[in-house]
PDB file of C-alpha atoms in Angstrom:
ATOM      1  CA  UNK A 137       0.007  -0.019   0.016  1.00  0.00           C
ATOM      2  CA  UNK A 138       1.222   3.492  -0.782  1.00  0.00           C
ATOM      3  CA  UNK A 139       1.346   5.610   1.894  1.00  0.00           C
ATOM      4  CA  UNK A 140       0.517   9.584   2.108  1.00  0.00           C
ATOM      5  CA  UNK A 141       2.484  11.703  -0.344  1.00  0.00           C
ATOM      6  CA  UNK A 142       3.588   8.662  -2.869  1.00  0.00           C
ATOM      7  CA  UNK A 143       3.261   9.900  -5.604  1.00  0.00           C
ATOM      8  CA  UNK A 144       5.477  13.526  -4.775  1.00  0.00           C
ATOM      9  CA  UNK A 145       8.058  10.953  -3.765  1.00  0.00           C
ATOM     10  CA  UNK A 146       8.141   9.586  -7.765  1.00  0.00           C
ATOM     11  CA  UNK A 147      10.034  11.301 -10.165  1.00  0.00           C
ATOM     12  CA  UNK A 148       7.937  12.173 -13.082  1.00  0.00           C
ATOM     13  CA  UNK A 149       9.683  11.663 -16.596  1.00  0.00           C
ATOM     14  CA  UNK A 150      10.720  14.556 -18.918  1.00  0.00           C
ATOM     15  CA  UNK A 151       7.767  13.874 -20.807  1.00  0.00           C
ATOM     16  CA  UNK A 152       5.424  14.103 -17.437  1.00  0.00           C
ATOM     17  CA  UNK A 153       6.968  16.567 -16.407  1.00  0.00           C
ATOM     18  CA  UNK A 154       5.462  20.255 -16.022  1.00  0.00           C
ATOM     19  CA  UNK A 155       5.929  22.615 -18.842  1.00  0.00           C
ATOM     20  CA  UNK A 156       7.288  25.617 -17.018  1.00  0.00           C
ATOM     21  CA  UNK A 157       8.510  28.702 -18.880  1.00  0.00           C
ATOM     22  CA  UNK A 158      11.358  30.260 -21.303  1.00  0.00           C
ATOM     23  CA  UNK A 159      12.084  33.428 -19.234  1.00  0.00           C
ATOM     24  CA  UNK A 160      13.129  33.191 -15.282  1.00  0.00           C
ATOM     25  CA  UNK A 161      11.265  34.116 -12.512  1.00  0.00           C
ATOM     26  CA  UNK A 162      12.670  38.073 -11.209  1.00  0.00           C
ATOM     27  CA  UNK A 163      14.856  37.672  -9.033  1.00  0.00           C
ATOM     28  CA  UNK A 164      17.176  41.189  -7.206  1.00  0.00           C
ATOM     29  CA  UNK A 165      21.022  40.569  -7.450  1.00  0.00           C
ATOM     30  CA  UNK A 166      21.836  40.892  -4.236  1.00  0.00           C
ATOM     31  CA  UNK A 167      22.445  38.736  -1.459  1.00  0.00           C
ATOM     32  CA  UNK A 168      20.799  40.243   1.645  1.00  0.00           C
ATOM     33  CA  UNK A 169      23.470  38.859   4.349  1.00  0.00           C
ATOM     34  CA  UNK A 170      26.402  40.165   2.574  1.00  0.00           C
ATOM     35  CA  UNK A 171      25.672  42.128  -1.095  1.00  0.00           C
ATOM     36  CA  UNK A 172      27.638  39.886  -3.407  1.00  0.00           C
ATOM     37  CA  UNK A 173      25.167  38.563  -6.243  1.00  0.00           C
ATOM     38  CA  UNK A 174      23.364  36.045  -6.129  1.00  0.00           C
ATOM     39  CA  UNK A 175      23.654  35.297 -10.348  1.00  0.00           C
ATOM     40  CA  UNK A 176      26.962  35.964 -12.175  1.00  0.00           C
ATOM     41  CA  UNK A 177      29.648  34.523 -14.532  1.00  0.00           C
ATOM     42  CA  UNK A 178      32.340  33.995 -10.839  1.00  0.00           C
ATOM     43  CA  UNK A 179      35.476  34.105 -12.156  1.00  0.00           C
ATOM     44  CA  UNK A 180      37.563  32.956 -10.362  1.00  0.00           C
ATOM     45  CA  UNK A 181      35.204  30.334  -8.313  1.00  0.00           C
ATOM     46  CA  UNK A 182      34.757  27.037  -8.495  1.00  0.00           C
ATOM     47  CA  UNK A 183      30.735  25.947  -7.872  1.00  0.00           C
ATOM     48  CA  UNK A 184      28.980  23.370  -6.571  1.00  0.00           C
ATOM     49  CA  UNK A 185      24.870  22.659  -5.659  1.00  0.00           C
ATOM     50  CA  UNK A 186      24.101  20.750  -2.555  1.00  0.00           C
ATOM     51  CA  UNK A 187      21.223  19.326  -1.878  1.00  0.00           C
ATOM     52  CA  UNK A 188      19.897  18.496   2.210  1.00  0.00           C
ATOM     53  CA  UNK A 189      15.807  18.576   2.046  1.00  0.00           C
ATOM     54  CA  UNK A 190      14.697  21.920   2.165  1.00  0.00           C
ATOM     55  CA  UNK A 191      16.840  24.909   0.944  1.00  0.00           C
ATOM     56  CA  UNK A 192      16.514  27.363   3.889  1.00  0.00           C
ATOM     57  CA  UNK A 193      18.833  25.681   6.705  1.00  0.00           C
ATOM     58  CA  UNK A 194      20.983  24.766   4.145  1.00  0.00           C
ATOM     59  CA  UNK A 195      21.580  27.856   2.634  1.00  0.00           C
ATOM     60  CA  UNK A 196      23.277  29.545   6.270  1.00  0.00           C
ATOM     61  CA  UNK A 197      25.225  26.338   6.869  1.00  0.00           C
ATOM     62  CA  UNK A 198      27.208  27.609   3.783  1.00  0.00           C
ATOM     63  CA  UNK A 199      26.898  31.471   3.939  1.00  0.00           C
ATOM     64  CA  UNK A 200      28.487  30.379   7.225  1.00  0.00           C
ATOM     65  CA  UNK A 201      31.960  28.890   6.010  1.00  0.00           C
ATOM     66  CA  UNK A 202      35.071  30.927   5.030  1.00  0.00           C
ATOM     67  CA  UNK A 203      35.616  30.851   1.878  1.00  0.00           C
ATOM     68  CA  UNK A 204      32.186  30.712   0.779  1.00  0.00           C
ATOM     69  CA  UNK A 205      31.761  33.699  -1.580  1.00  0.00           C
ATOM     70  CA  UNK A 206      28.572  33.568  -2.164  1.00  0.00           C
ATOM     71  CA  UNK A 207      25.234  31.395  -1.780  1.00  0.00           C
ATOM     72  CA  UNK A 208      21.647  31.110  -3.749  1.00  0.00           C
ATOM     73  CA  UNK A 209      18.974  29.203  -3.654  1.00  0.00           C
ATOM     74  CA  UNK A 210      17.175  27.166  -6.654  1.00  0.00           C
ATOM     75  CA  UNK A 211      16.400  24.052  -8.654  1.00  0.00           C
ATOM     76  CA  UNK A 212      18.084  22.425 -10.047  1.00  0.00           C
ATOM     77  CA  UNK A 213      18.161  18.236 -11.141  1.00  0.00           C
ATOM     78  CA  UNK A 214      15.091  18.138 -12.637  1.00  0.00           C
ATOM     79  CA  UNK A 215      12.710  19.366 -16.230  1.00  0.00           C
ATOM     80  CA  UNK A 216      10.670  22.294 -15.829  1.00  0.00           C
ATOM     81  CA  UNK A 217      12.801  25.155 -16.963  1.00  0.00           C
ATOM     82  CA  UNK A 218      11.885  28.088 -14.756  1.00  0.00           C
ATOM     83  CA  UNK A 219       9.817  26.573 -11.959  1.00  0.00           C
ATOM     84  CA  UNK A 220       8.015  28.434  -9.904  1.00  0.00           C
ATOM     85  CA  UNK A 221       8.305  26.746  -5.867  1.00  0.00           C
ATOM     86  CA  UNK A 222       4.127  25.242  -5.571  1.00  0.00           C
ATOM     87  CA  UNK A 223       5.484  23.387  -9.254  1.00  0.00           C
ATOM     88  CA  UNK A 224       8.070  22.153  -7.910  1.00  0.00           C
ATOM     89  CA  UNK A 225       6.225  20.942  -4.752  1.00  0.00           C
ATOM     90  CA  UNK A 226       3.465  19.721  -6.873  1.00  0.00           C
ATOM     91  CA  UNK A 227       6.518  17.127  -7.527  1.00  0.00           C
ATOM     92  CA  UNK A 228       5.941  17.525 -11.402  1.00  0.00           C
ATOM     93  CA  UNK A 229       8.988  19.120 -12.625  1.00  0.00           C
ATOM     94  CA  UNK A 230      11.814  16.604 -11.382  1.00  0.00           C
ATOM     95  CA  UNK A 231      13.974  19.110  -9.448  1.00  0.00           C
ATOM     96  CA  UNK A 232      15.696  19.415  -5.930  1.00  0.00           C
ATOM     97  CA  UNK A 233      15.876  22.392  -3.778  1.00  0.00           C
ATOM     98  CA  UNK A 234      19.527  22.637  -4.167  1.00  0.00           C
ATOM     99  CA  UNK A 235      22.168  25.497  -2.067  1.00  0.00           C
ATOM    100  CA  UNK A 236      23.794  26.932  -5.563  1.00  0.00           C
ATOM    101  CA  UNK A 237      27.685  27.018  -3.540  1.00  0.00           C
ATOM    102  CA  UNK A 238      30.575  29.987  -4.457  1.00  0.00           C
ATOM    103  CA  UNK A 239      33.623  29.852  -3.520  1.00  0.00           C
ATOM    104  CA  UNK A 240      37.767  30.484  -3.209  1.00  0.00           C
ATOM    105  CA  UNK A 241      39.039  26.817  -3.381  1.00  0.00           C
ATOM    106  CA  UNK A 242      42.688  29.113  -1.934  1.00  0.00           C
ATOM    107  CA  UNK A 243      40.536  29.962   1.204  1.00  0.00           C
ATOM    108  CA  UNK A 244      38.361  26.495   1.022  1.00  0.00           C
ATOM    109  CA  UNK A 245      38.710  23.154   0.054  1.00  0.00           C
ATOM    110  CA  UNK A 246      36.049  20.998  -1.598  1.00  0.00           C
ATOM    111  CA  UNK A 247      36.513  18.514   1.119  1.00  0.00           C
ATOM    112  CA  UNK A 248      35.333  20.531   3.619  1.00  0.00           C
ATOM    113  CA  UNK A 249      32.054  21.137   1.995  1.00  0.00           C
ATOM    114  CA  UNK A 250      31.537  18.018   1.079  1.00  0.00           C
ATOM    115  CA  UNK A 251      32.344  16.949   5.098  1.00  0.00           C
ATOM    116  CA  UNK A 252      29.688  19.953   5.924  1.00  0.00           C
ATOM    117  CA  UNK A 253      26.310  18.036   3.128  1.00  0.00           C
ATOM    118  CA  UNK A 254      27.521  14.810   4.884  1.00  0.00           C
ATOM    119  CA  UNK A 255      27.594  15.220   8.304  1.00  0.00           C
ATOM    120  CA  UNK A 256      24.400  18.314   8.140  1.00  0.00           C
ATOM    121  CA  UNK A 257      21.173  15.776   6.805  1.00  0.00           C
ATOM    122  CA  UNK A 258      20.309  11.850   6.367  1.00  0.00           C
ATOM    123  CA  UNK A 259      21.313  10.970   2.908  1.00  0.00           C
ATOM    124  CA  UNK A 260      20.017   7.787   2.981  1.00  0.00           C
ATOM    125  CA  UNK A 261      16.040   8.717   3.042  1.00  0.00           C
ATOM    126  CA  UNK A 262      15.341   8.822  -0.297  1.00  0.00           C
ATOM    127  CA  UNK A 263      12.731  10.774  -1.638  1.00  0.00           C
ATOM    128  CA  UNK A 264      12.170  12.825   1.573  1.00  0.00           C
ATOM    129  CA  UNK A 265      14.005  14.384   4.774  1.00  0.00           C
ATOM    130  CA  UNK A 266      12.745  13.926   7.504  1.00  0.00           C
ATOM    131  CA  UNK A 267       9.040  15.054   7.784  1.00  0.00           C
ATOM    132  CA  UNK A 268       9.740  16.671   4.850  1.00  0.00           C
ATOM    133  CA  UNK A 269       8.396  14.782   1.925  1.00  0.00           C
ATOM    134  CA  UNK A 270       9.018  14.598  -2.173  1.00  0.00           C
ATOM    135  CA  UNK A 271      11.608  14.463  -4.696  1.00  0.00           C
ATOM    136  CA  UNK A 272      12.644  18.118  -3.716  1.00  0.00           C
ATOM    137  CA  UNK A 273      13.587  16.738  -0.747  1.00  0.00           C
ATOM    138  CA  UNK A 274      16.352  14.603  -1.802  1.00  0.00           C
ATOM    139  CA  UNK A 275      19.638  14.274  -0.922  1.00  0.00           C
ATOM    140  CA  UNK A 276      22.143  15.477  -4.413  1.00  0.00           C
ATOM    141  CA  UNK A 277      25.687  16.752  -5.145  1.00  0.00           C
ATOM    142  CA  UNK A 278      25.778  18.047  -8.922  1.00  0.00           C
ATOM    143  CA  UNK A 279      29.444  19.214 -10.176  1.00  0.00           C
ATOM    144  CA  UNK A 280      30.520  21.536 -11.927  1.00  0.00           C
ATOM    145  CA  UNK A 281      33.856  19.461 -12.682  1.00  0.00           C
ATOM    146  CA  UNK A 282      35.085  16.187 -13.595  1.00  0.00           C
ATOM    147  CA  UNK A 283      37.629  16.542  -9.949  1.00  0.00           C
ATOM    148  CA  UNK A 284      34.609  17.198  -7.737  1.00  0.00           C
ATOM    149  CA  UNK A 285      32.079  14.139  -9.529  1.00  0.00           C
ATOM    150  CA  UNK A 286      35.484  12.176  -8.550  1.00  0.00           C
ATOM    151  CA  UNK A 287      35.976  13.156  -5.267  1.00  0.00           C
ATOM    152  CA  UNK A 288      32.550  13.349  -5.081  1.00  0.00           C
ATOM    153  CA  UNK A 289      31.474   9.340  -5.385  1.00  0.00           C
ATOM    154  CA  UNK A 290      34.188   9.092  -3.190  1.00  0.00           C
ATOM    155  CA  UNK A 291      33.145  10.636  -0.235  1.00  0.00           C
ATOM    156  CA  UNK A 292      30.353   8.992  -0.438  1.00  0.00           C
ATOM    157  CA  UNK A 293      31.899   5.740  -0.370  1.00  0.00           C
ATOM    158  CA  UNK A 294      33.560   6.702   2.619  1.00  0.00           C
ATOM    159  CA  UNK A 295      30.811   8.573   4.144  1.00  0.00           C
ATOM    160  CA  UNK A 296      28.825   5.100   3.694  1.00  0.00           C
ATOM    161  CA  UNK A 297      31.423   2.937   5.698  1.00  0.00           C
ATOM    162  CA  UNK A 298      31.317   5.480   8.226  1.00  0.00           C
ATOM    163  CA  UNK A 299      27.069   5.261   8.888  1.00  0.00           C
ATOM    164  CA  UNK A 300      27.708   0.927   8.418  1.00  0.00           C
ATOM    165  CA  UNK A 301      30.330   1.580  11.179  1.00  0.00           C
ATOM    166  CA  UNK A 302      28.217   3.621  12.966  1.00  0.00           C
ATOM    167  CA  UNK A 303      24.888   0.386  13.416  1.00  0.00           C
ATOM    168  CA  UNK A 304      23.640   2.311  10.266  1.00  0.00           C
ATOM    169  CA  UNK A 305      22.463  -0.097   8.057  1.00  0.00           C
ATOM    170  CA  UNK A 306      20.388   1.658   5.237  1.00  0.00           C
ATOM    171  CA  UNK A 307      22.017   2.520   2.424  1.00  0.00           C
ATOM    172  CA  UNK A 308      22.903   6.345   0.743  1.00  0.00           C
ATOM    173  CA  UNK A 309      20.944   7.462  -1.622  1.00  0.00           C
ATOM    174  CA  UNK A 310      22.697  10.710  -2.508  1.00  0.00           C
ATOM    175  CA  UNK A 311      22.268  11.533  -6.024  1.00  0.00           C
ATOM    176  CA  UNK A 312      25.309  12.533  -7.540  1.00  0.00           C
ATOM    177  CA  UNK A 313      25.988  13.509 -11.072  1.00  0.00           C
ATOM    178  CA  UNK A 314      27.114  17.011 -13.646  1.00  0.00           C
ATOM    179  CA  UNK A 315      24.967  20.013 -12.707  1.00  0.00           C
ATOM    180  CA  UNK A 316      22.449  20.432 -15.619  1.00  0.00           C
ATOM    181  CA  UNK A 317      20.716  23.999 -15.494  1.00  0.00           C
ATOM    182  CA  UNK A 318      20.497  25.727 -12.268  1.00  0.00           C
ATOM    183  CA  UNK A 319      17.187  28.198 -11.690  1.00  0.00           C
ATOM    184  CA  UNK A 320      16.947  30.813  -8.834  1.00  0.00           C
ATOM    185  CA  UNK A 321      14.417  30.341  -6.730  1.00  0.00           C
ATOM    186  CA  UNK A 322      11.793  32.788  -5.610  1.00  0.00           C
ATOM    187  CA  UNK A 323      13.511  36.193  -3.859  1.00  0.00           C
ATOM    188  CA  UNK A 324      11.687  34.775  -0.802  1.00  0.00           C
ATOM    189  CA  UNK A 325      13.156  31.970  -0.404  1.00  0.00           C
ATOM    190  CA  UNK A 326      16.497  33.326  -1.073  1.00  0.00           C
ATOM    191  CA  UNK A 327      18.604  33.886   2.355  1.00  0.00           C
ATOM    192  CA  UNK A 328      14.678  33.102   4.600  1.00  0.00           C
ATOM    193  CA  UNK A 329      16.603  32.690   7.916  1.00  0.00           C
ATOM    194  CA  UNK A 330      18.057  35.878   7.781  1.00  0.00           C
ATOM    195  CA  UNK A 331      15.267  37.567   6.596  1.00  0.00           C
ATOM    196  CA  UNK A 332      13.453  35.496   9.323  1.00  0.00           C
ATOM    197  CA  UNK A 333      15.686  34.272  11.598  1.00  0.00           C
ATOM    198  CA  UNK A 334      12.835  32.615  13.758  1.00  0.00           C
ATOM    199  CA  UNK A 335      12.144  30.534  10.421  1.00  0.00           C
ATOM    200  CA  UNK A 336      11.916  26.676   9.737  1.00  0.00           C
ATOM    201  CA  UNK A 337      15.438  25.160  10.099  1.00  0.00           C
ATOM    202  CA  UNK A 338      14.858  21.533   8.676  1.00  0.00           C
ATOM    203  CA  UNK A 339      18.458  19.926   9.382  1.00  0.00           C
ATOM    204  CA  UNK A 340      19.523  17.438  11.009  1.00  0.00           C
ATOM    205  CA  UNK A 341      22.355  15.143  10.394  1.00  0.00           C
ATOM    206  CA  UNK A 342      23.169  11.472  11.431  1.00  0.00           C
ATOM    207  CA  UNK A 343      25.801  12.335  14.327  1.00  0.00           C
ATOM    208  CA  UNK A 344      28.267  10.669  12.394  1.00  0.00           C
ATOM    209  CA  UNK A 345      31.311  12.081  11.458  1.00  0.00           C
ATOM    210  CA  UNK A 346      32.308  12.243   7.543  1.00  0.00           C
ATOM    211  CA  UNK A 347      35.766  10.224   7.401  1.00  0.00           C
ATOM    212  CA  UNK A 348      39.246  13.138   6.611  1.00  0.00           C
ATOM    213  CA  UNK A 349      40.645  12.997   3.184  1.00  0.00           C
ATOM    214  CA  UNK A 350      38.230  13.933   1.258  1.00  0.00           C
ATOM    215  CA  UNK A 351      40.317  15.831  -1.120  1.00  0.00           C
ATOM    216  CA  UNK A 352      39.561  17.156  -4.655  1.00  0.00           C
TER     217      UNK A 352
END
């Protein structure tokens, strides 16, 4: 028997996904916390996208790391171009809620970003995170280079071993693949917990430490 929310935990196909729109959603291109752009070429920096469930708490986690130039929340990994939040929540776009992290590799290592990712959510829950159910809440890493992709895959293996040794038998379900299109979410989602300090944050890890030595 299918449980409540089972429909939204199934990925649509390209043929069944919502059509979306050609024009990007309006965006105030200024980070609420530090004023840097949310959309740019970001020359001299590197980028990666992390899905950890609800993107509000995940974004705050990363914008506080030294070496992160900027962050933005958005939708990635699906089919619908320029989707709205309501469309993503319908389960008919295929997108995950993700945080775009733009960072300076001379200051912040990719290994530190991976460790932050693995230790601050539960990557074994499939199309959910805690009580948040749906394809948009899946665990995901969308990389922007071959080196990032290889490092992310190695880190998954290492964290899976650490989970098993700590008594967590469930397999890691994190989706790892090269990044496709990233669609910025609506303005009110950007830096949400800076604008709403008492707002919802669904982050919660497994309590297992990610092994060291996850360098690119």
